[in-house]
GROMACS .gro file of C-alpha atoms in nm:
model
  427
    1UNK     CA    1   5.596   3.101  16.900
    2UNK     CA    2   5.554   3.183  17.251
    3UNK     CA    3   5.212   3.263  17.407
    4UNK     CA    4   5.136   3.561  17.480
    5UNK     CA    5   4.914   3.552  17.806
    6UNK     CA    6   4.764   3.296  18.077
    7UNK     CA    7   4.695   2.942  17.994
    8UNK     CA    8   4.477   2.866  18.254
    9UNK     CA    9   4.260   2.503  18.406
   10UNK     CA   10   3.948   2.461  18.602
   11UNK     CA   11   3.953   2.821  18.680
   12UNK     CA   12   4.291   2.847  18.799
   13UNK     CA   13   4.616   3.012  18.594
   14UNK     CA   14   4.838   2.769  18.568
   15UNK     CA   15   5.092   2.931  18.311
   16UNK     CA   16   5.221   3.245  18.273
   17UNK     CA   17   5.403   3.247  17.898
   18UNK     CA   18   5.733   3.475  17.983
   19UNK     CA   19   5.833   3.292  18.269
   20UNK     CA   20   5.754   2.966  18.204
   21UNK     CA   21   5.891   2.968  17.891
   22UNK     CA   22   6.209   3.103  17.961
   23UNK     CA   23   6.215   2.830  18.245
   24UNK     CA   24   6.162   2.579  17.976
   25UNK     CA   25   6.442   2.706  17.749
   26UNK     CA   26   6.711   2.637  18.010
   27UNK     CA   27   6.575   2.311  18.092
   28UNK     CA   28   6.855   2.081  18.107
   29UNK     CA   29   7.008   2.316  18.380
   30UNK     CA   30   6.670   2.333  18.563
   31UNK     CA   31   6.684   1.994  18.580
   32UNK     CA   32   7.069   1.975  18.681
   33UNK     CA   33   6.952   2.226  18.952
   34UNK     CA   34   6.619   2.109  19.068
   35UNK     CA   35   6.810   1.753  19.096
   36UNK     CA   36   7.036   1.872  19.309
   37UNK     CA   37   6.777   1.997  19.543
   38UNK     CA   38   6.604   1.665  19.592
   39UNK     CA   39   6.957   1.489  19.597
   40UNK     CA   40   7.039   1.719  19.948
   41UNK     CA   41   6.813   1.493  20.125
   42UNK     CA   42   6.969   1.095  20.073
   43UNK     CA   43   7.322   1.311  20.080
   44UNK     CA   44   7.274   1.410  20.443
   45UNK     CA   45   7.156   1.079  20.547
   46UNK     CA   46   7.316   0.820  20.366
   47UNK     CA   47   7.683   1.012  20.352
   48UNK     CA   48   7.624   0.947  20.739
   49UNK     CA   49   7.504   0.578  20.715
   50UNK     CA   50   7.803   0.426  20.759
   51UNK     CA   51   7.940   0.573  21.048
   52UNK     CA   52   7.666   0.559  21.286
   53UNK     CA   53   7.858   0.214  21.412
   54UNK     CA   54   8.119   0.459  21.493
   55UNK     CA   55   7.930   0.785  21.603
   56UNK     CA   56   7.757   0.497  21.876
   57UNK     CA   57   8.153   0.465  22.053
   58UNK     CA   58   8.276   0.788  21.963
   59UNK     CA   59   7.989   1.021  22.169
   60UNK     CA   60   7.925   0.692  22.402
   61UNK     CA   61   7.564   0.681  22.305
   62UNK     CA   62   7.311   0.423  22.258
   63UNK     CA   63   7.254   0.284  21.874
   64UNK     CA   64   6.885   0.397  21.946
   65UNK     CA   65   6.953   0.731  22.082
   66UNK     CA   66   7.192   0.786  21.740
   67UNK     CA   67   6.944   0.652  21.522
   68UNK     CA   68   6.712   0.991  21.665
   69UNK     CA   69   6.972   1.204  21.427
   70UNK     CA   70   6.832   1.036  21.150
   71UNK     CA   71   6.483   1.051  21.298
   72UNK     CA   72   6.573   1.466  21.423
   73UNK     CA   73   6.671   1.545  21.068
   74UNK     CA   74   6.388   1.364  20.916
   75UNK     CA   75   6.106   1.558  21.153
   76UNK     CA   76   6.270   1.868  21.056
   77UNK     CA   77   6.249   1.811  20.686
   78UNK     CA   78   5.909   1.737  20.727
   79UNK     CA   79   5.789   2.054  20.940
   80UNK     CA   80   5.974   2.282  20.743
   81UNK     CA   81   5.805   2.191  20.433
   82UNK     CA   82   5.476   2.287  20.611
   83UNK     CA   83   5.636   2.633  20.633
   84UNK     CA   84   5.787   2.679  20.335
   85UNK     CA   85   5.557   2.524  20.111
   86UNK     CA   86   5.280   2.779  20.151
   87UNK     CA   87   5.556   3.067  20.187
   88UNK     CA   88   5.664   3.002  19.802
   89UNK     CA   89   5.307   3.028  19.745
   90UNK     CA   90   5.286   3.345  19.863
   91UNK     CA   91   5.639   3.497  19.819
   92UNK     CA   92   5.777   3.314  19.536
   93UNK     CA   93   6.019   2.991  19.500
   94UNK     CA   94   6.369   3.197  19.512
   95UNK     CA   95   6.313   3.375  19.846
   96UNK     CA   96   6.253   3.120  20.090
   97UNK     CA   97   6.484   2.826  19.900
   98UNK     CA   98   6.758   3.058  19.947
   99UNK     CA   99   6.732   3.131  20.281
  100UNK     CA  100   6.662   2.788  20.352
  101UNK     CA  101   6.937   2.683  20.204
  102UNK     CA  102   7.195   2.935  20.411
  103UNK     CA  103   7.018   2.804  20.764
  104UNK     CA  104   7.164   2.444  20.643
  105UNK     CA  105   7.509   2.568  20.563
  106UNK     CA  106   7.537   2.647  20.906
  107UNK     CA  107   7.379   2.392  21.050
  108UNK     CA  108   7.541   2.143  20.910
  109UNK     CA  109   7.900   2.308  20.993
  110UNK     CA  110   7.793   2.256  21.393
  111UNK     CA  111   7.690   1.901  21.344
  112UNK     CA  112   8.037   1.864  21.239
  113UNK     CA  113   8.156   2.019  21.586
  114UNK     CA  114   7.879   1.841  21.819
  115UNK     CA  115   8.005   1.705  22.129
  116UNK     CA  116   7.727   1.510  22.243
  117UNK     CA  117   7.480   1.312  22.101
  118UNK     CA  118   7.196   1.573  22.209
  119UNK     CA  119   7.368   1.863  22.054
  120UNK     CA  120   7.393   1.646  21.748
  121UNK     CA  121   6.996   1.541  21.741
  122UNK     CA  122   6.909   1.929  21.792
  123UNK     CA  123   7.113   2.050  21.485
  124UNK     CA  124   7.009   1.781  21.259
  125UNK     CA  125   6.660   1.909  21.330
  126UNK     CA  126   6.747   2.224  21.211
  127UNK     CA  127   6.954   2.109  20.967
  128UNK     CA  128   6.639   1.908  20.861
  129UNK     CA  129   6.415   2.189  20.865
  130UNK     CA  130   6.649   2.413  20.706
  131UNK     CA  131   6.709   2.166  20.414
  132UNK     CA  132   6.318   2.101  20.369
  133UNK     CA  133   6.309   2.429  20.136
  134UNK     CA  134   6.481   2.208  19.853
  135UNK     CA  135   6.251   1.969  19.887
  136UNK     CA  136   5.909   2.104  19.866
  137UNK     CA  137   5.994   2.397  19.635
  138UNK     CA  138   6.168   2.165  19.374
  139UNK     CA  139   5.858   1.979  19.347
  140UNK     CA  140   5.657   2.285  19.338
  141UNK     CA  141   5.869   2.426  19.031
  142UNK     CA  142   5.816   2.140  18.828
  143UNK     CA  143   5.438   2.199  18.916
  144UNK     CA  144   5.465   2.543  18.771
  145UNK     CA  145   5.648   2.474  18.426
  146UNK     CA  146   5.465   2.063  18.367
  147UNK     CA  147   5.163   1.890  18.364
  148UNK     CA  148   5.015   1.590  18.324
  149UNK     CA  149   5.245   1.267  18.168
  150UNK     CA  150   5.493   1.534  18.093
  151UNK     CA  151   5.504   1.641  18.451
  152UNK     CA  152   5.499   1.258  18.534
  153UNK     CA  153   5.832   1.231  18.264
  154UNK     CA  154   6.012   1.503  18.471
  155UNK     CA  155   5.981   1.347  18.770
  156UNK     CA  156   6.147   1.025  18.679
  157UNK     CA  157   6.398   1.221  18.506
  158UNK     CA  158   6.466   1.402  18.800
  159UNK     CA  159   6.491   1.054  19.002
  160UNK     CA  160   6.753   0.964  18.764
  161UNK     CA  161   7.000   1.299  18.866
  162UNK     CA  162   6.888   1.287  19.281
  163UNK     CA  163   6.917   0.897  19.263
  164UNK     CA  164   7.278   0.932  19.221
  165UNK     CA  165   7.279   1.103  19.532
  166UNK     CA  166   7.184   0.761  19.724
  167UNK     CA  167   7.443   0.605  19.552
  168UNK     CA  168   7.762   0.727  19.572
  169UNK     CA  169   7.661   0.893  19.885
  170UNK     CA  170   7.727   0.593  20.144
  171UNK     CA  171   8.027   0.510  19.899
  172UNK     CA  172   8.142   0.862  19.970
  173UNK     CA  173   8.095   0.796  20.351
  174UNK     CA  174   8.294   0.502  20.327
  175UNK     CA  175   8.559   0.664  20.176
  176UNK     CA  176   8.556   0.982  20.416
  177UNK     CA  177   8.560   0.694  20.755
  178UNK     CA  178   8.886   0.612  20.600
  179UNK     CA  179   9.090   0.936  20.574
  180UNK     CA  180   8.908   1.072  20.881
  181UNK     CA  181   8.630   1.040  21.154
  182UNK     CA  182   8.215   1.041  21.139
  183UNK     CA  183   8.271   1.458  21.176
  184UNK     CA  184   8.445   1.427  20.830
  185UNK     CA  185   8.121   1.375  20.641
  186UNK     CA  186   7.934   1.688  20.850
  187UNK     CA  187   8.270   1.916  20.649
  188UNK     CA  188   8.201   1.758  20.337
  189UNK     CA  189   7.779   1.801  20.372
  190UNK     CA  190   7.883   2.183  20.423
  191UNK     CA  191   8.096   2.264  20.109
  192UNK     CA  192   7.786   2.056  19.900
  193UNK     CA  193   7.565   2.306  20.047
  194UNK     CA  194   7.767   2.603  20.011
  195UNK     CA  195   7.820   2.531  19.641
  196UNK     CA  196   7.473   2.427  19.589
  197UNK     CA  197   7.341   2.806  19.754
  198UNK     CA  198   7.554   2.965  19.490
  199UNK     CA  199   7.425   2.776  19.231
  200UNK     CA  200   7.098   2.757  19.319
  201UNK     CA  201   7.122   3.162  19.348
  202UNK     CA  202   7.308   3.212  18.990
  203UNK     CA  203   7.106   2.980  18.792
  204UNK     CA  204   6.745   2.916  18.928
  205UNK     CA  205   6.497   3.200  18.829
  206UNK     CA  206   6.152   3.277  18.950
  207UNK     CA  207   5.857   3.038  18.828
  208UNK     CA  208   5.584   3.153  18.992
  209UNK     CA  209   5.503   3.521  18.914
  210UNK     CA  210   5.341   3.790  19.095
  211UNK     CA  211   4.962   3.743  18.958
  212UNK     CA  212   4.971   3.379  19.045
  213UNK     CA  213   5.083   3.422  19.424
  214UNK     CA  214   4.863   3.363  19.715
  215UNK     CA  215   4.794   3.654  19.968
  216UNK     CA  216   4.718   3.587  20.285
  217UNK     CA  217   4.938   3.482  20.597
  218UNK     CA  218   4.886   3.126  20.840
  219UNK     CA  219   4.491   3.150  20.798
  220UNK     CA  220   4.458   3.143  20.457
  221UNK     CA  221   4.745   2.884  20.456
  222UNK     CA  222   4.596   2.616  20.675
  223UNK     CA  223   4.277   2.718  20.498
  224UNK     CA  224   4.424   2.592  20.197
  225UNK     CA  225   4.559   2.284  20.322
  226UNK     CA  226   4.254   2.217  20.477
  227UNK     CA  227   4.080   2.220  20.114
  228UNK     CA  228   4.381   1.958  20.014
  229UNK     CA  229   4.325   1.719  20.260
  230UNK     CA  230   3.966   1.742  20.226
  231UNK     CA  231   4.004   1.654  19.848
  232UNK     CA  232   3.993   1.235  19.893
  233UNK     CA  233   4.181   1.125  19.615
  234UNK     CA  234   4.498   1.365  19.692
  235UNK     CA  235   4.495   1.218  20.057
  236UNK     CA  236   4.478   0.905  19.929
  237UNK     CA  237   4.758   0.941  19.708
  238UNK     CA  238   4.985   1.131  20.005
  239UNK     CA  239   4.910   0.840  20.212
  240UNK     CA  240   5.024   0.606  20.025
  241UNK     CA  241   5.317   0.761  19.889
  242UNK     CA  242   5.441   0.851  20.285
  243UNK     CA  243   5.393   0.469  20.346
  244UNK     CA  244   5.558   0.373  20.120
  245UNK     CA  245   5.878   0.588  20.197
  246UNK     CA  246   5.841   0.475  20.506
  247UNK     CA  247   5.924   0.141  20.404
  248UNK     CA  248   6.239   0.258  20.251
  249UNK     CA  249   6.315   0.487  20.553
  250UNK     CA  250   6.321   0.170  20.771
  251UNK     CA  251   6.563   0.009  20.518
  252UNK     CA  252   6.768   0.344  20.542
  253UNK     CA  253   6.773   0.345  20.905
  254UNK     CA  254   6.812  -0.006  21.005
  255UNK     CA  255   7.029  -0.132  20.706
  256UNK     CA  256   7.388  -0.011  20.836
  257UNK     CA  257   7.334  -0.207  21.170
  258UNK     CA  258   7.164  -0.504  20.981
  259UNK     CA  259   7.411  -0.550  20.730
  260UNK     CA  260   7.771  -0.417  20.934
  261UNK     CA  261   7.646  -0.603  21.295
  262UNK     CA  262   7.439  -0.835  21.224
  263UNK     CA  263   7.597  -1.003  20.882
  264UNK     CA  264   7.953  -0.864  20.937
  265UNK     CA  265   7.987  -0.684  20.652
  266UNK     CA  266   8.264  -0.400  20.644
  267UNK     CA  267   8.123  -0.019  20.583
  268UNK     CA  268   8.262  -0.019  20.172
  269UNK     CA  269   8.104  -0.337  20.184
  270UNK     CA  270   7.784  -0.205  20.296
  271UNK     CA  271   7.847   0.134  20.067
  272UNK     CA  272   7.864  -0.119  19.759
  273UNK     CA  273   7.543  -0.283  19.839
  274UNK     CA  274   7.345   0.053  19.936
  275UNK     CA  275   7.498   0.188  19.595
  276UNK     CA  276   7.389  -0.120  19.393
  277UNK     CA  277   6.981  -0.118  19.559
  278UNK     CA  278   7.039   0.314  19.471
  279UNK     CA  279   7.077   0.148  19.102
  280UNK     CA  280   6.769  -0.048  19.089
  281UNK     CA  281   6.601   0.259  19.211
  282UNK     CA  282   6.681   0.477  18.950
  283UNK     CA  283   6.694   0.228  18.625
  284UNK     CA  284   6.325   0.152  18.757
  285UNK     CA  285   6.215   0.474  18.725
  286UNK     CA  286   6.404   0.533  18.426
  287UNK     CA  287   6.169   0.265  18.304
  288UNK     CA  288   5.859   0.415  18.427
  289UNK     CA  289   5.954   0.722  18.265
  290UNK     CA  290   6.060   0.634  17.914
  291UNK     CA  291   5.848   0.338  17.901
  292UNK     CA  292   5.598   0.312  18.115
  293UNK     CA  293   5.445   0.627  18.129
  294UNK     CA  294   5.227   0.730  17.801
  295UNK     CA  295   5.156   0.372  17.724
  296UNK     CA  296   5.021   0.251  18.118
  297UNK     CA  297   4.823   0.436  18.354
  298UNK     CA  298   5.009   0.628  18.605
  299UNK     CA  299   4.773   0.392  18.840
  300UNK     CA  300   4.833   0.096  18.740
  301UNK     CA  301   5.232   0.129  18.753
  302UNK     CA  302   5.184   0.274  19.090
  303UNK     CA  303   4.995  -0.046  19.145
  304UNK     CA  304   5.243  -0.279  19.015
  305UNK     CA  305   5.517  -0.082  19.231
  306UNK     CA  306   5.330  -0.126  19.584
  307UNK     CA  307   5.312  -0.511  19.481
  308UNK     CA  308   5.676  -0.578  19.448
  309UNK     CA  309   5.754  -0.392  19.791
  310UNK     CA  310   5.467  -0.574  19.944
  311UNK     CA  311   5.603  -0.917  19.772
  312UNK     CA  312   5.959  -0.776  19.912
  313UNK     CA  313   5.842  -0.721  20.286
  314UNK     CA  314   5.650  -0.999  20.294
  315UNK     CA  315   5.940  -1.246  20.211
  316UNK     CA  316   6.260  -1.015  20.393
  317UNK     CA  317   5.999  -1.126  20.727
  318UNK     CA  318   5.980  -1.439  20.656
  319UNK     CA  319   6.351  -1.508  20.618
  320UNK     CA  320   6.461  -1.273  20.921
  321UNK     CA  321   6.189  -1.529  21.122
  322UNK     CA  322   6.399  -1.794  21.017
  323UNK     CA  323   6.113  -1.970  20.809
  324UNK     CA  324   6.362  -2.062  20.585
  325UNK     CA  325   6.616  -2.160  20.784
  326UNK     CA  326   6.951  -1.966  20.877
  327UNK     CA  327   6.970  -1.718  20.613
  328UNK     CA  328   7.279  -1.519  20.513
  329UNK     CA  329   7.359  -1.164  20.395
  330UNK     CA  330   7.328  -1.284  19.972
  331UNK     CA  331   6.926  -1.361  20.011
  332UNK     CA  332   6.881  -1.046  20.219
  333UNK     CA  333   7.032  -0.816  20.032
  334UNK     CA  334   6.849  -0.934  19.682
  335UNK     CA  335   6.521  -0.905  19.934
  336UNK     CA  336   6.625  -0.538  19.988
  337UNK     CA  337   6.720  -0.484  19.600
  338UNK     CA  338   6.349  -0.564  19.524
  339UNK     CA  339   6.186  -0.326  19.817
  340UNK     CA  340   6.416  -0.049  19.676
  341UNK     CA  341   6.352  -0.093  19.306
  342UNK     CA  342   6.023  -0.079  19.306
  343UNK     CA  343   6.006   0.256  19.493
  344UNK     CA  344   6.124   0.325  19.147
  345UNK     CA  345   5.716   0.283  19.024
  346UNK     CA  346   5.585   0.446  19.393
  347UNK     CA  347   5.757   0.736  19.453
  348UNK     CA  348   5.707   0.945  19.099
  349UNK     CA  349   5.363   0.820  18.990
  350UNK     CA  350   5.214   0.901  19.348
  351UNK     CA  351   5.346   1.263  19.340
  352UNK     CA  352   5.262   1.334  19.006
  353UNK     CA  353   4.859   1.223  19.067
  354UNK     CA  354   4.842   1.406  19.354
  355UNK     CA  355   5.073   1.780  19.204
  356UNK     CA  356   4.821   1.688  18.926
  357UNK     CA  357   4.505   1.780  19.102
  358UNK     CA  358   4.666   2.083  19.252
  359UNK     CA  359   4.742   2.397  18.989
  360UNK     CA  360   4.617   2.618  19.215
  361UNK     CA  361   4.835   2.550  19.508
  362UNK     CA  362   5.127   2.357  19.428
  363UNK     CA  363   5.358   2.464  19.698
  364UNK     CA  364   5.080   2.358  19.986
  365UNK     CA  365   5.039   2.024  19.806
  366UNK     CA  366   5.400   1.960  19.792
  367UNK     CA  367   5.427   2.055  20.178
  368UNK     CA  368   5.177   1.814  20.248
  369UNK     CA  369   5.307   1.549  20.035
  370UNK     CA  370   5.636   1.623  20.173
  371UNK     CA  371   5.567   1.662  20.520
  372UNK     CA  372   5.331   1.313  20.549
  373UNK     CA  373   5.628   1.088  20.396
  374UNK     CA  374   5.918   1.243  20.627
  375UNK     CA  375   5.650   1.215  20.916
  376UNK     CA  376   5.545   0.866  20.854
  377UNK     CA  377   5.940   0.770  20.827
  378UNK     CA  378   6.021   0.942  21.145
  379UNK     CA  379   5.722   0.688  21.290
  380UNK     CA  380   5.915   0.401  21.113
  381UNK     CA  381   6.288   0.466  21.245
  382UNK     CA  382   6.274   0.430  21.591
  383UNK     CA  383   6.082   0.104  21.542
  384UNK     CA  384   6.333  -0.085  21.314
  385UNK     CA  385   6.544  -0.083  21.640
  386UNK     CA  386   6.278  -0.178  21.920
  387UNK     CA  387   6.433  -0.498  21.957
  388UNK     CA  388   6.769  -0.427  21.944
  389UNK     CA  389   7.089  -0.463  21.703
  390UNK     CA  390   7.085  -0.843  21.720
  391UNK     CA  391   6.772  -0.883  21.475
  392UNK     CA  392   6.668  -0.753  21.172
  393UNK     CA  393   6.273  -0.942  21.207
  394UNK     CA  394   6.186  -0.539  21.313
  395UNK     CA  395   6.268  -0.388  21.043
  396UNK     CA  396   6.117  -0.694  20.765
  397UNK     CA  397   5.797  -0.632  21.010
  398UNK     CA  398   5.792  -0.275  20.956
  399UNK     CA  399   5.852  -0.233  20.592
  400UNK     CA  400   5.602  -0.541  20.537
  401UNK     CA  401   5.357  -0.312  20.730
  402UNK     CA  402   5.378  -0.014  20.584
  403UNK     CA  403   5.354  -0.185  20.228
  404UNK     CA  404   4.999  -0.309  20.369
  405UNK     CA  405   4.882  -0.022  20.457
  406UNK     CA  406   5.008   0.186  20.148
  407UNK     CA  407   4.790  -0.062  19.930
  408UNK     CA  408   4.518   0.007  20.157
  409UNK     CA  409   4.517   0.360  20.115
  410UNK     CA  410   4.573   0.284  19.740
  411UNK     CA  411   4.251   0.075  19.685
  412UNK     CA  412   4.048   0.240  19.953
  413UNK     CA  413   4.065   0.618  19.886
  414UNK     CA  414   4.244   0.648  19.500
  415UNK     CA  415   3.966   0.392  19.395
  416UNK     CA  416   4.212   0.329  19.124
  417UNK     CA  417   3.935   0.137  18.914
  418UNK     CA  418   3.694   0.467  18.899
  419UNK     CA  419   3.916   0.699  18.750
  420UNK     CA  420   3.991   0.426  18.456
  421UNK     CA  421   3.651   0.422  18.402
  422UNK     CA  422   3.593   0.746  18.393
  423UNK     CA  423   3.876   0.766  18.103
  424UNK     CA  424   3.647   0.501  17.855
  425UNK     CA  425   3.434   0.692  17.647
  426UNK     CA  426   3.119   0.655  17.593
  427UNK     CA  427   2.964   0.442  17.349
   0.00000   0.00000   0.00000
């Protein structure tokens, strides 16, 4: 029997029975919907993967100054979630997602018509900050109807539907460069977003009622924020979470160039190979989810995740140094399956902890969570190509960086070891 009033935690409400359990009843097609939200991200940067090569000849532009539409759209997603976070606290999830997701329609339809490479980086910021509503308030719904190992489940469930977004994505690219030209994939970006507003407006209802909204405009906002970032465990848990998807965002940006010019491989080819890493991604987490989570600590998976991708870095550097010798695409590419897989452990168990101390304010956590990865992999992308297109040592460097630092931030603010003891009862 449904309840019939708040449910509420450390002084917050955190559940408000009507809505949240008609949310629930429809959950499969929440989670069809709330997928496709976080897949909207790796679909307008990996559909375009392989055919920055070409973009680079066709608008006569430096690989460096192309890779800044990955980095443009990448900044944007990450400002825009510091707006609209706070916004669906204080308005409500459907208002701002669907405007959000209108601004990226149209967006995206003049990427497609860019003639230069600078109108190109300024609409892929919008398009970024446009598309950033998806993000943060997808997160912030499954704040409002989970909690706990059950919020922890839904996000590796929803890894499952937006990690088939990475995969057929570049294969979808590939495809596209052969009936038509890079511009092709900006068309085929629109209709997804076009058909994703109307489903998004048919099918996704309100989770966050009036009596749980904030009031308050930018003030009370950044106050709020401000209480977030003071808390030292969340930080530490953003921190290392933004690191690490900054590792993957230099495998993102760097791979087509490292694996087309550098190891010759054609752009299915590389499709294939992105598609197959996507895979190890998802079955991961698919693990942590069904398996994992319930019988392990959400830290100590999270733990076991930053290890592989520091293993990972650490030995993708050492090969692209040539410590081993001339090494070819095969050793490489089972480097890169590693670093990816195990983002599989990172990437859900660091946003649960951290939505998990945050009833209150979900939609500023999940800004701030959203904003410090897309930030910290904006940092990463221009370096993976500071040397050129001749090496890949830049891009081993950075991701082996960023996995040392993410551990650091791990150990050194989580304090993973404190929280376990504070779970042993007393004797």
């Amino acid at each position: 029997m449904p309840e019939s009033g708040p449910r509420t935690t450390q002084g917050h409400i955190t559940e408000t029975a009507p809505v949240v359990t008609a949310a629930r009843r429809t959950g499969l097609l929440v989670t069809l919907v709330l997928g496709g939200l976080t897949a909207l991200p790796p679909l307008s940067m990996d559909m375009y993967l392989p055919a920055l090569p070409e973009v680079t000849g066709a608008l006569r532009a430096p690989a460096a100054t192309v890779q800044l539409t990955l980095t443009a759209c990448l900044a944007g997603m990450a400002l825009g979630q510091l707006v609209v976070g706070p916004m669906s606290d204080k308005w409500g999830r459907r208002r701002p997602l669907l405007i959000g997701m209108a601004v990226y329609v149209l967006a995206t339809a003049v990427c497609a018509l860019a003639p230069t490479a600078e109108l190109l980086i300024g609409f892929r910021l919008l398009q970024g900050l446009a598309g950033a509503a998806g993000i943060v308030i997808a997160r912030a719904v499954v704040r409002d109807l989970y909690d706990g190992v059950e919020m922890a489940r839904f996000f590796s469930t929803l890894m499952l539907i937006s990690g088939v977004a990475p995969i057929i994505a570049p294969l979808i690219g590939g495809q596209i460069l052969r009936l038509t030209d890079w511009r092709g994939v900006f068309h085929v970006l629109t209709v997804i977003g076009v058909l994703l507003t109307v489903v998004v407006w048919r099918f996704l209802h309100e989770t966050l009622p009036p009596e749980r909204r904030h009031e308050g405009g930018v003030g009370q906002a950044l106050r709020t924020m401000r209480g977030l970032l003071a808390d030292r465990v969340f930080t530490g848990y953003m921190l290392t979470g933004g690191l690490a998807f900054a590792a993957l965002f230099a495998y993102i940006s760097a791979s087509p160039f490292v694996v087309q010019e550098i190891y010759g491989a054609s752009p299915q080819t590389f499709s294939l190979l992105f598609g197959l890493n996507s895979i190890g991604l998802v079955a991961v987490g698919q693990v942590n989810g069904k398996l994992l989570v319930g019988r392990v600590s959400l830290d100590k998976a999270l733990g076991l995740g930053l290890g592989l991708i520091l293993l990972a870095g650490l030995a993708l550097t050492l090969m692209t140094t040539g410590v081993f010798g001339e090494t070819g695409l095969v050793p490489i590419a089972a480097g890169l399956f590693v670093l990816m897989s195990a983002m599989g452990l990172a990437m859900p168990n660091t946003n649960a902890q951290a939505l998990m101390r945050t009833p209150h304010a979900a939609g500023s956590a999940s800004a701030l969570l959203g904003t410090s990865s897309f930030l910290i992999g904006a940092l990463a992308s221009p370096l993976v190509g500071i040397a050129g297109e001749q090496t890949a040592v830049p891009m081993a460097v950075v991701q082996l960086g960023c996995a040392v630092l993410a551990l650091a931030c791990f150990l050194g603010l989580c304090r993973p070891w404190q929280a376990a003891k504070a779970q042993v009862p007393a004797a």
